[in-house]
Coordinates of C-alpha atoms and ligand atoms in Angstrom, one line a residue:
M1 CA 147.8 207.1 418.0
S2 CA 149.6 206.1 422.0
T3 CA 146.1 204.8 424.1
T4 CA 147.6 207.0 426.8
W5 CA 148.1 210.4 425.3
K6 CA 145.5 212.8 426.7
P7 CA 142.0 214.3 425.2
A8 CA 144.6 217.7 424.2
T9 CA 147.4 215.8 422.2
R10 CA 144.5 213.5 420.3
L11 CA 142.5 216.4 419.5
I12 CA 145.5 217.4 417.7
H13 CA 147.1 214.3 416.5
G14 CA 144.7 211.6 416.6
G15 CA 142.8 210.1 413.2
T16 CA 146.1 212.1 411.2
L17 CA 146.5 209.8 407.0
R18 CA 149.4 211.5 406.4
S19 CA 150.3 211.0 402.0
Q20 CA 153.3 210.9 400.8
H21 CA 154.4 214.1 400.5
G22 CA 154.4 214.3 404.5
E23 CA 152.4 217.6 405.1
T24 CA 151.9 218.9 407.6
S25 CA 148.3 219.9 408.6
E26 CA 145.8 217.2 407.2
A27 CA 145.6 217.1 403.7
L28 CA 141.7 218.2 401.9
Y29 CA 140.8 215.4 399.7
L30 CA 138.8 217.7 397.5
T31 CA 137.3 214.8 395.1
Q32 CA 134.4 212.6 394.6
G33 CA 135.9 209.4 393.2
F34 CA 138.6 206.9 393.2
V35 CA 140.4 205.7 390.2
Y36 CA 141.5 202.1 389.5
D37 CA 145.2 200.8 388.6
S38 CA 143.0 197.8 387.1
A39 CA 139.5 196.9 386.0
E40 CA 141.0 193.8 388.6
A41 CA 142.2 196.6 391.0
A42 CA 138.0 198.1 390.8
E43 CA 136.5 194.3 391.1
A44 CA 139.0 193.9 394.6
R45 CA 137.6 197.1 396.1
F46 CA 134.1 196.5 395.3
N47 CA 134.3 193.0 396.4
G48 CA 135.9 193.5 399.8
D49 CA 139.2 192.6 399.2
D50 CA 141.5 195.4 399.0
Q51 CA 139.8 197.8 401.2
G52 CA 140.6 201.1 399.5
Y53 CA 138.0 204.2 398.5
I54 CA 135.6 203.5 396.1
Y55 CA 133.2 207.0 396.2
S56 CA 132.5 210.0 398.6
R57 CA 129.6 209.1 399.5
Y58 CA 131.0 206.0 401.6
A59 CA 134.0 207.4 402.5
N60 CA 136.4 210.5 401.9
P61 CA 140.1 209.8 402.8
T62 CA 139.7 213.9 405.0
V63 CA 136.6 212.5 406.3
T64 CA 138.4 209.5 407.9
M65 CA 140.7 211.5 409.0
F66 CA 137.5 213.5 411.0
E67 CA 136.5 210.3 411.9
E68 CA 139.4 208.4 413.6
R69 CA 140.4 212.0 415.1
M70 CA 136.1 212.0 417.0
C71 CA 137.0 208.0 418.3
A72 CA 140.2 209.0 419.2
M73 CA 138.2 211.8 422.0
E74 CA 135.4 209.5 422.6
G75 CA 136.9 206.2 423.7
A76 CA 134.9 205.2 420.5
E77 CA 135.7 201.9 417.9
A78 CA 133.7 203.5 415.0
C79 CA 132.2 206.6 414.0
L80 CA 130.2 207.8 410.4
A81 CA 130.8 211.9 409.9
T82 CA 127.3 212.9 409.1
S83 CA 126.7 216.4 406.8
S84 CA 124.9 218.0 409.9
G85 CA 123.7 217.0 413.3
M86 CA 120.5 216.3 412.3
G87 CA 121.9 213.9 409.4
A88 CA 123.6 212.0 412.6
V89 CA 120.3 211.9 415.1
S90 CA 118.1 210.8 412.1
A91 CA 120.5 209.0 410.7
A92 CA 120.8 206.8 414.2
L93 CA 118.4 205.9 415.2
M94 CA 116.7 205.4 411.3
C95 CA 118.8 202.9 410.2
Q96 CA 118.1 200.5 413.4
L97 CA 114.7 201.1 413.5
E98 CA 111.7 199.7 411.5
A99 CA 107.8 200.0 411.4
G100 CA 106.2 197.7 415.0
D101 CA 109.0 199.7 417.2
H102 CA 108.9 201.9 419.8
V103 CA 111.2 204.8 420.9
V104 CA 111.2 206.6 424.6
A105 CA 112.6 210.1 424.6
A106 CA 113.2 212.3 426.8
R107 CA 110.3 215.1 426.6
A108 CA 113.6 217.8 426.4
L109 CA 114.7 218.0 422.9
F110 CA 116.0 219.9 420.4
G111 CA 113.4 220.7 418.1
S112 CA 113.9 219.3 415.1
C113 CA 115.0 216.0 417.3
R114 CA 112.0 216.5 418.7
Y115 CA 109.9 216.6 415.1
V116 CA 112.2 213.9 414.5
V117 CA 110.9 211.7 417.6
E118 CA 107.2 213.2 417.3
K119 CA 106.0 213.5 413.5
L120 CA 108.8 211.6 411.6
L121 CA 108.9 208.2 413.1
P122 CA 105.1 207.9 413.6
K123 CA 104.8 208.2 409.8
F124 CA 106.5 204.8 409.2
G125 CA 105.2 202.7 411.2
V126 CA 107.4 203.7 414.4
A127 CA 105.6 204.8 417.7
S128 CA 107.1 206.7 420.1
T129 CA 106.3 208.6 423.9
L130 CA 107.6 211.5 425.7
V131 CA 108.9 211.3 429.3
D132 CA 110.0 214.1 431.9
G133 CA 113.5 212.8 431.4
K134 CA 114.6 213.0 435.0
S135 CA 112.3 210.6 436.0
I136 CA 113.5 207.0 436.1
D137 CA 110.1 206.1 436.8
A138 CA 108.9 208.5 433.9
W139 CA 111.2 206.4 431.5
K140 CA 110.1 202.4 433.1
A141 CA 106.5 204.1 432.9
A142 CA 106.2 204.1 429.0
I143 CA 108.7 200.9 428.2
R144 CA 106.3 198.6 425.8
P145 CA 107.5 194.9 424.8
E146 CA 108.3 197.0 421.1
T147 CA 110.7 199.5 423.0
K148 CA 113.7 199.5 421.0
V149 CA 115.5 202.9 421.5
L150 CA 115.8 205.1 423.9
F151 CA 116.8 208.5 423.3
L152 CA 118.4 212.1 425.4
E153 CA 119.8 214.7 425.4
S154 CA 121.6 216.2 428.7
P155 CA 121.9 219.1 429.4
T156 CA 119.0 219.7 427.8
N157 CA 118.0 222.6 425.4
P158 CA 117.3 225.4 426.9
T159 CA 116.4 224.8 430.3
L160 CA 119.6 223.0 431.2
E161 CA 118.0 220.0 432.9
L162 CA 120.0 216.5 433.1
V163 CA 119.2 213.0 432.6
D164 CA 121.0 210.1 434.5
I165 CA 122.4 208.5 431.8
K166 CA 123.3 206.2 434.1
A167 CA 120.4 205.4 435.3
V168 CA 118.7 205.1 431.9
A169 CA 121.5 203.1 429.8
E170 CA 121.0 200.2 432.8
L171 CA 117.3 200.2 431.6
A172 CA 118.3 200.0 428.5
N173 CA 120.4 197.3 428.7
E174 CA 117.0 195.2 431.1
I175 CA 114.8 195.5 427.9
G176 CA 117.4 194.8 425.8
A177 CA 117.0 198.7 424.0
V178 CA 119.7 201.4 422.5
L179 CA 120.4 204.6 424.2
V180 CA 120.9 207.0 422.1
V181 CA 122.6 210.4 423.4
D182 CA 123.4 213.4 422.2
N183 CA 126.0 214.8 423.5
V184 CA 126.2 218.7 422.0
F185 CA 125.4 220.4 425.1
A186 CA 127.8 218.8 427.7
T187 CA 130.6 218.5 424.8
P188 CA 133.0 215.5 423.9
L189 CA 135.3 217.2 426.7
Y190 CA 133.0 217.4 429.8
Q191 CA 131.2 214.2 429.5
N192 CA 131.6 210.2 428.3
P193 CA 127.8 208.7 427.6
L194 CA 129.5 205.4 425.9
E195 CA 131.5 205.6 430.0
L196 CA 128.0 206.0 431.3
G197 CA 126.8 203.0 429.2
A198 CA 125.4 204.5 426.3
H199 CA 125.3 202.3 423.1
V200 CA 125.3 205.3 420.8
V201 CA 126.3 208.5 420.8
V202 CA 125.4 211.5 418.5
Y203 CA 127.2 215.6 418.3
S204 CA 126.1 218.5 415.7
A205 CA 129.7 219.1 415.5
T206 CA 128.2 222.9 413.9
K207 CA 128.4 223.9 417.5
H208 CA 131.4 223.6 419.3
I209 CA 133.6 221.3 417.1
D210 CA 133.5 224.2 415.1
G211 CA 133.5 226.3 417.5
Q212 CA 133.9 229.6 414.9
G213 CA 130.5 229.3 412.8
R214 CA 131.4 228.4 409.5
C215 CA 130.4 225.0 408.7
L216 CA 127.6 221.8 409.4
G217 CA 128.2 219.0 410.1
G218 CA 127.4 215.8 412.9
A219 CA 128.6 212.5 413.5
V220 CA 127.6 209.2 414.5
L221 CA 129.6 207.0 417.3
S222 CA 129.3 203.7 418.1
T223 CA 130.7 200.0 418.6
R224 CA 132.2 198.8 415.0
D225 CA 129.8 196.2 415.3
W226 CA 126.8 199.1 415.5
I227 CA 128.5 200.6 412.6
D228 CA 128.9 197.9 410.9
E229 CA 125.8 195.9 411.4
K230 CA 123.1 199.1 412.0
M231 CA 124.5 202.1 410.1
F232 CA 126.2 201.3 407.2
D233 CA 124.0 200.5 404.8
Y234 CA 121.6 202.9 405.7
F235 CA 124.6 205.2 405.3
R236 CA 125.9 204.7 402.2
H237 CA 122.4 203.9 400.5
T238 CA 120.7 207.6 401.8
G239 CA 123.6 209.9 401.7
P240 CA 123.7 212.1 405.1
S241 CA 127.6 212.1 404.3
M242 CA 129.6 214.6 405.4
S243 CA 132.2 217.3 402.8
P244 CA 135.3 216.3 402.8
F245 CA 135.9 220.6 402.7
N246 CA 134.0 221.0 406.2
A247 CA 135.7 217.6 408.1
W248 CA 138.9 220.0 406.7
V249 CA 137.4 222.7 408.8
L250 CA 136.0 220.9 411.5
L251 CA 139.3 219.2 412.0
K252 CA 141.1 222.4 412.4
G253 CA 138.3 223.3 415.0
M254 CA 138.9 219.9 417.1
E255 CA 142.6 220.9 417.5
T256 CA 141.1 224.4 419.3
L257 CA 138.7 223.1 420.7
P258 CA 139.4 222.3 424.4
L259 CA 141.5 225.1 424.9
R260 CA 138.5 227.0 423.7
V261 CA 135.4 225.3 425.6
A262 CA 138.3 225.7 428.5
Q263 CA 137.4 229.6 428.2
Q264 CA 133.7 229.4 427.2
T265 CA 133.3 227.2 430.2
T266 CA 135.0 229.6 432.8
S267 CA 133.3 232.2 432.0
A268 CA 130.2 231.1 432.4
G269 CA 130.7 230.0 435.0
T270 CA 131.6 233.9 435.8
L271 CA 128.4 235.7 434.2
A272 CA 126.0 232.2 435.6
D273 CA 127.6 234.2 439.0
Y274 CA 126.8 238.1 437.9
L275 CA 123.6 237.0 436.8
A276 CA 122.9 235.2 439.8
E277 CA 123.2 238.6 442.4
K278 CA 121.2 240.6 439.3
N279 CA 117.7 242.3 440.9
N280 CA 116.2 241.8 437.0
V281 CA 116.8 237.3 437.3
K282 CA 114.8 236.2 438.3
R283 CA 117.1 232.2 438.0
V284 CA 119.9 231.7 436.4
I285 CA 119.8 228.1 435.2
Y286 CA 123.3 226.9 434.8
P287 CA 125.2 223.4 435.6
G288 CA 127.8 224.1 437.7
R289 CA 126.7 226.5 440.1
D290 CA 125.3 224.8 443.5
D291 CA 121.7 225.7 443.4
H292 CA 120.9 224.7 439.5
P293 CA 118.0 222.0 441.2
Q294 CA 120.0 218.6 439.5
A295 CA 123.8 219.7 441.5
E296 CA 124.3 216.5 442.4
L297 CA 124.4 215.1 439.3
A298 CA 126.5 217.2 437.8
R299 CA 129.0 216.9 439.6
Q300 CA 128.5 212.8 439.3
Q301 CA 128.3 213.0 435.0
M302 CA 129.6 216.2 434.2
A303 CA 133.2 216.9 434.4
A304 CA 132.4 220.5 434.3
G305 CA 130.2 223.3 433.9
S306 CA 128.6 224.5 430.4
T307 CA 129.3 226.8 428.0
L308 CA 125.4 228.0 427.6
I309 CA 123.7 229.8 430.4
A310 CA 119.5 230.6 430.7
F311 CA 119.0 232.5 432.6
E312 CA 114.6 234.7 433.5
V313 CA 114.3 237.8 433.5
E314 CA 111.7 240.0 435.8
G315 CA 109.3 241.8 433.2
G316 CA 107.7 238.4 430.8
K317 CA 108.6 239.1 426.2
Q318 CA 108.9 243.0 426.6
A319 CA 111.0 242.8 428.5
A320 CA 113.5 239.8 427.4
F321 CA 113.4 242.1 423.9
E322 CA 114.3 244.7 425.1
L323 CA 117.3 243.9 427.1
E324 CA 118.5 241.0 423.4
N325 CA 118.7 244.4 421.6
A326 CA 120.5 246.9 424.2
L327 CA 123.7 244.1 423.9
E328 CA 126.2 245.3 421.5
I329 CA 128.7 242.6 421.8
I330 CA 126.5 239.6 422.2
K331 CA 125.0 238.8 418.8
I332 CA 121.0 237.7 418.5
S333 CA 121.3 233.8 416.8
N334 CA 120.0 230.3 417.9
N335 CA 122.9 229.0 417.0
L336 CA 125.6 228.6 419.9
G337 CA 129.5 226.9 420.8
D338 CA 130.5 229.4 418.4
A339 CA 133.7 231.8 419.5
K340 CA 130.8 235.0 419.2
S341 CA 128.5 235.0 422.2
L342 CA 124.9 234.5 421.5
I343 CA 121.6 234.9 423.1
T344 CA 118.1 233.7 422.3
H345 CA 114.7 234.1 423.0
P346 CA 113.6 230.1 423.0
A347 CA 109.8 230.6 423.1
T348 CA 109.6 232.9 419.6
T349 CA 112.8 231.2 417.9
T350 CA 113.5 227.4 418.8
H351 CA 111.1 226.7 420.1
K352 CA 108.3 228.5 419.0
N353 CA 106.6 225.1 417.3
L354 CA 105.8 224.0 420.7
S355 CA 102.2 225.1 422.0
D356 CA 101.8 227.5 424.7
E357 CA 101.1 224.0 427.1
E358 CA 104.3 222.2 425.7
R359 CA 106.5 225.3 426.6
D360 CA 104.9 225.6 430.6
T361 CA 105.7 221.9 431.2
L362 CA 109.4 222.4 429.5
G363 CA 109.4 225.1 431.7
I364 CA 110.6 227.5 428.7
S365 CA 108.6 231.1 429.9
A366 CA 108.5 233.7 427.7
S367 CA 111.3 235.5 430.0
M368 CA 113.6 233.0 429.4
L369 CA 116.6 234.0 427.3
R370 CA 119.7 230.8 426.5
L371 CA 123.4 232.8 426.7
S372 CA 125.6 230.8 424.4
V373 CA 129.4 232.0 426.4
G374 CA 131.7 232.8 423.6
L375 CA 135.3 233.6 422.9
E376 CA 135.1 237.9 424.3
D377 CA 137.1 239.1 427.4
V378 CA 134.4 238.5 430.5
G379 CA 134.8 241.8 431.3
D380 CA 133.9 243.3 428.3
L381 CA 130.7 240.2 427.9
Q382 CA 129.6 241.5 431.8
D383 CA 129.9 245.1 430.7
D384 CA 127.9 244.5 427.6
L385 CA 125.1 242.7 430.0
E386 CA 125.3 245.5 432.6
K387 CA 125.1 248.0 429.4
A388 CA 122.1 246.1 428.4
F389 CA 120.1 245.9 431.6
T390 CA 120.6 249.3 432.7
V391 CA 118.8 250.7 429.1
S392 CA 116.7 248.5 430.0
A393 CA 115.1 249.0 432.5
R394 CA 114.7 253.0 431.1
A395 CA 112.9 251.8 428.3
Ligands
LIG1 C1 122.2 221.8 417.0 C2 122.0 220.3 417.9 C3 121.3 219.9 416.5 C4 121.0 219.5 414.9 O1 122.2 219.9 414.6 P1 122.5 220.7 413.5 O2 123.9 220.2 412.9 O3 122.2 222.0 413.1 O4 122.1 219.9 411.8 C5 120.9 218.5 417.3 N1 120.9 218.1 419.0 C6 121.3 219.4 419.6 C7 121.4 219.1 421.1 C8 122.0 220.4 419.0 O5 121.9 221.6 420.3

C-alpha cells in the first residue's frame, strides 16, 4: 500500500492478503486452526521463528486483513480486532491496569463503558473517578499519583458533547498516563484521536464500519509496542477475538464507509437544520451547527459534523413517544450508524440504568430523542418527521 493513498483508496485496498488463487474479493478463512508440515514447523511457529498462524483466537488471515485495513485508515502501527465494541473497550482498559491503579473518565459515556469504569474495574481494585469531560480543570482535579489511564468518547452519546482531545492528551503526557479514546461517534473519517495525541483508539465496528446492521465487531489501535507489550497476551489468553466471518463482512463495509458516512452526515445536517426550525422542537444538538455549544472545538478537532442528531421536543416523554410511534420510515432502535435511520429515547432505553439525578447531570431529559440518520432519501426522511410531528400534535 502506498502511503500517499487517500482514505477512500486505503479502505478498499489496505491490508489485502491475496492468496495464490488471486481472488478479487478478500478470502474468508473460516478456520479455527492451522496445520503444520512437520513437528519442526510446529515448533518453529510456537517459538516465534516462523511468524505464521497458530490458532484463530490469536490471529486469522481474514481478521488480519481487517486489522491492517483499520491501521491503514487510522494511521496506526498496530490493531487487534475484537468480537464487539465492548470487547475492545474492556480489553483496552483491563490489559493495562492492575489493583491500586486509578482511572479518570468523562462522565458522558456509552452505557456499557460506564459500567466497566464505574462498576467492573473497582471489583479488581482499580479506582475510578468520573468527571465533566468538557472541563479541563475537572480532569486536572481528579488526577492522583496512581492515575494510569484517562478515558473518553467525543462526541458523547447521546448529548453530542465534545471533549477537547488534544488538551486531555497533553494532561495524560504530563502525568505519564495513557489516553484511551472511544471514537465511534466521530467515525475514523472525521476525527483522528492519535493525531490529536491519544495513545489508544477503540471502535465499535458494529456501527458505521459495518453500517448495514449485520454483525458485531470492535478494534483497538495503538503503537506496535503498546499492542505487543500491553495487550497481546491479555487478548490471546482471554479470547475476545473477532470471528473471521464478521471480519469479512466488516471488510466489505469498509469499502463503502466514506460514501455512506458522507451521505449520512450531509443528510443529518439537513435534518438538524429542519428540526431547529420546528416550533415543537425545543433544542437541537448537532456538532455541525454554529449553535452547538462547542462549535469552535468541533471545527478544530472534527472534519465534519456527525451522522447523529440529538433533539428535545415540547411535551416531555409523552410527546417524544408519540413522535417515535408516528414515524414510518425511521425505525425505533437503539443501534446507530446503520443504513436505516434509527431513533431512540435515551432516558427509557440506552440510559435507563442511570439515576434521575445522573441523567439530569448529563442533560438527558425525558423529552430528548437521538436520531441516527441513514441512507434513505433525505426528502423522504424529512417528510416522515413532518408527518409524525403533525400526527403527534393531534394526539
Ligand atoms: C456501540 C458502542 C460501543 C459498544 O459497541 P458494541 O459493538 O455494541 O459492543 C462502545 N462505545 C460507543 C460509543 C458505542 O456507540
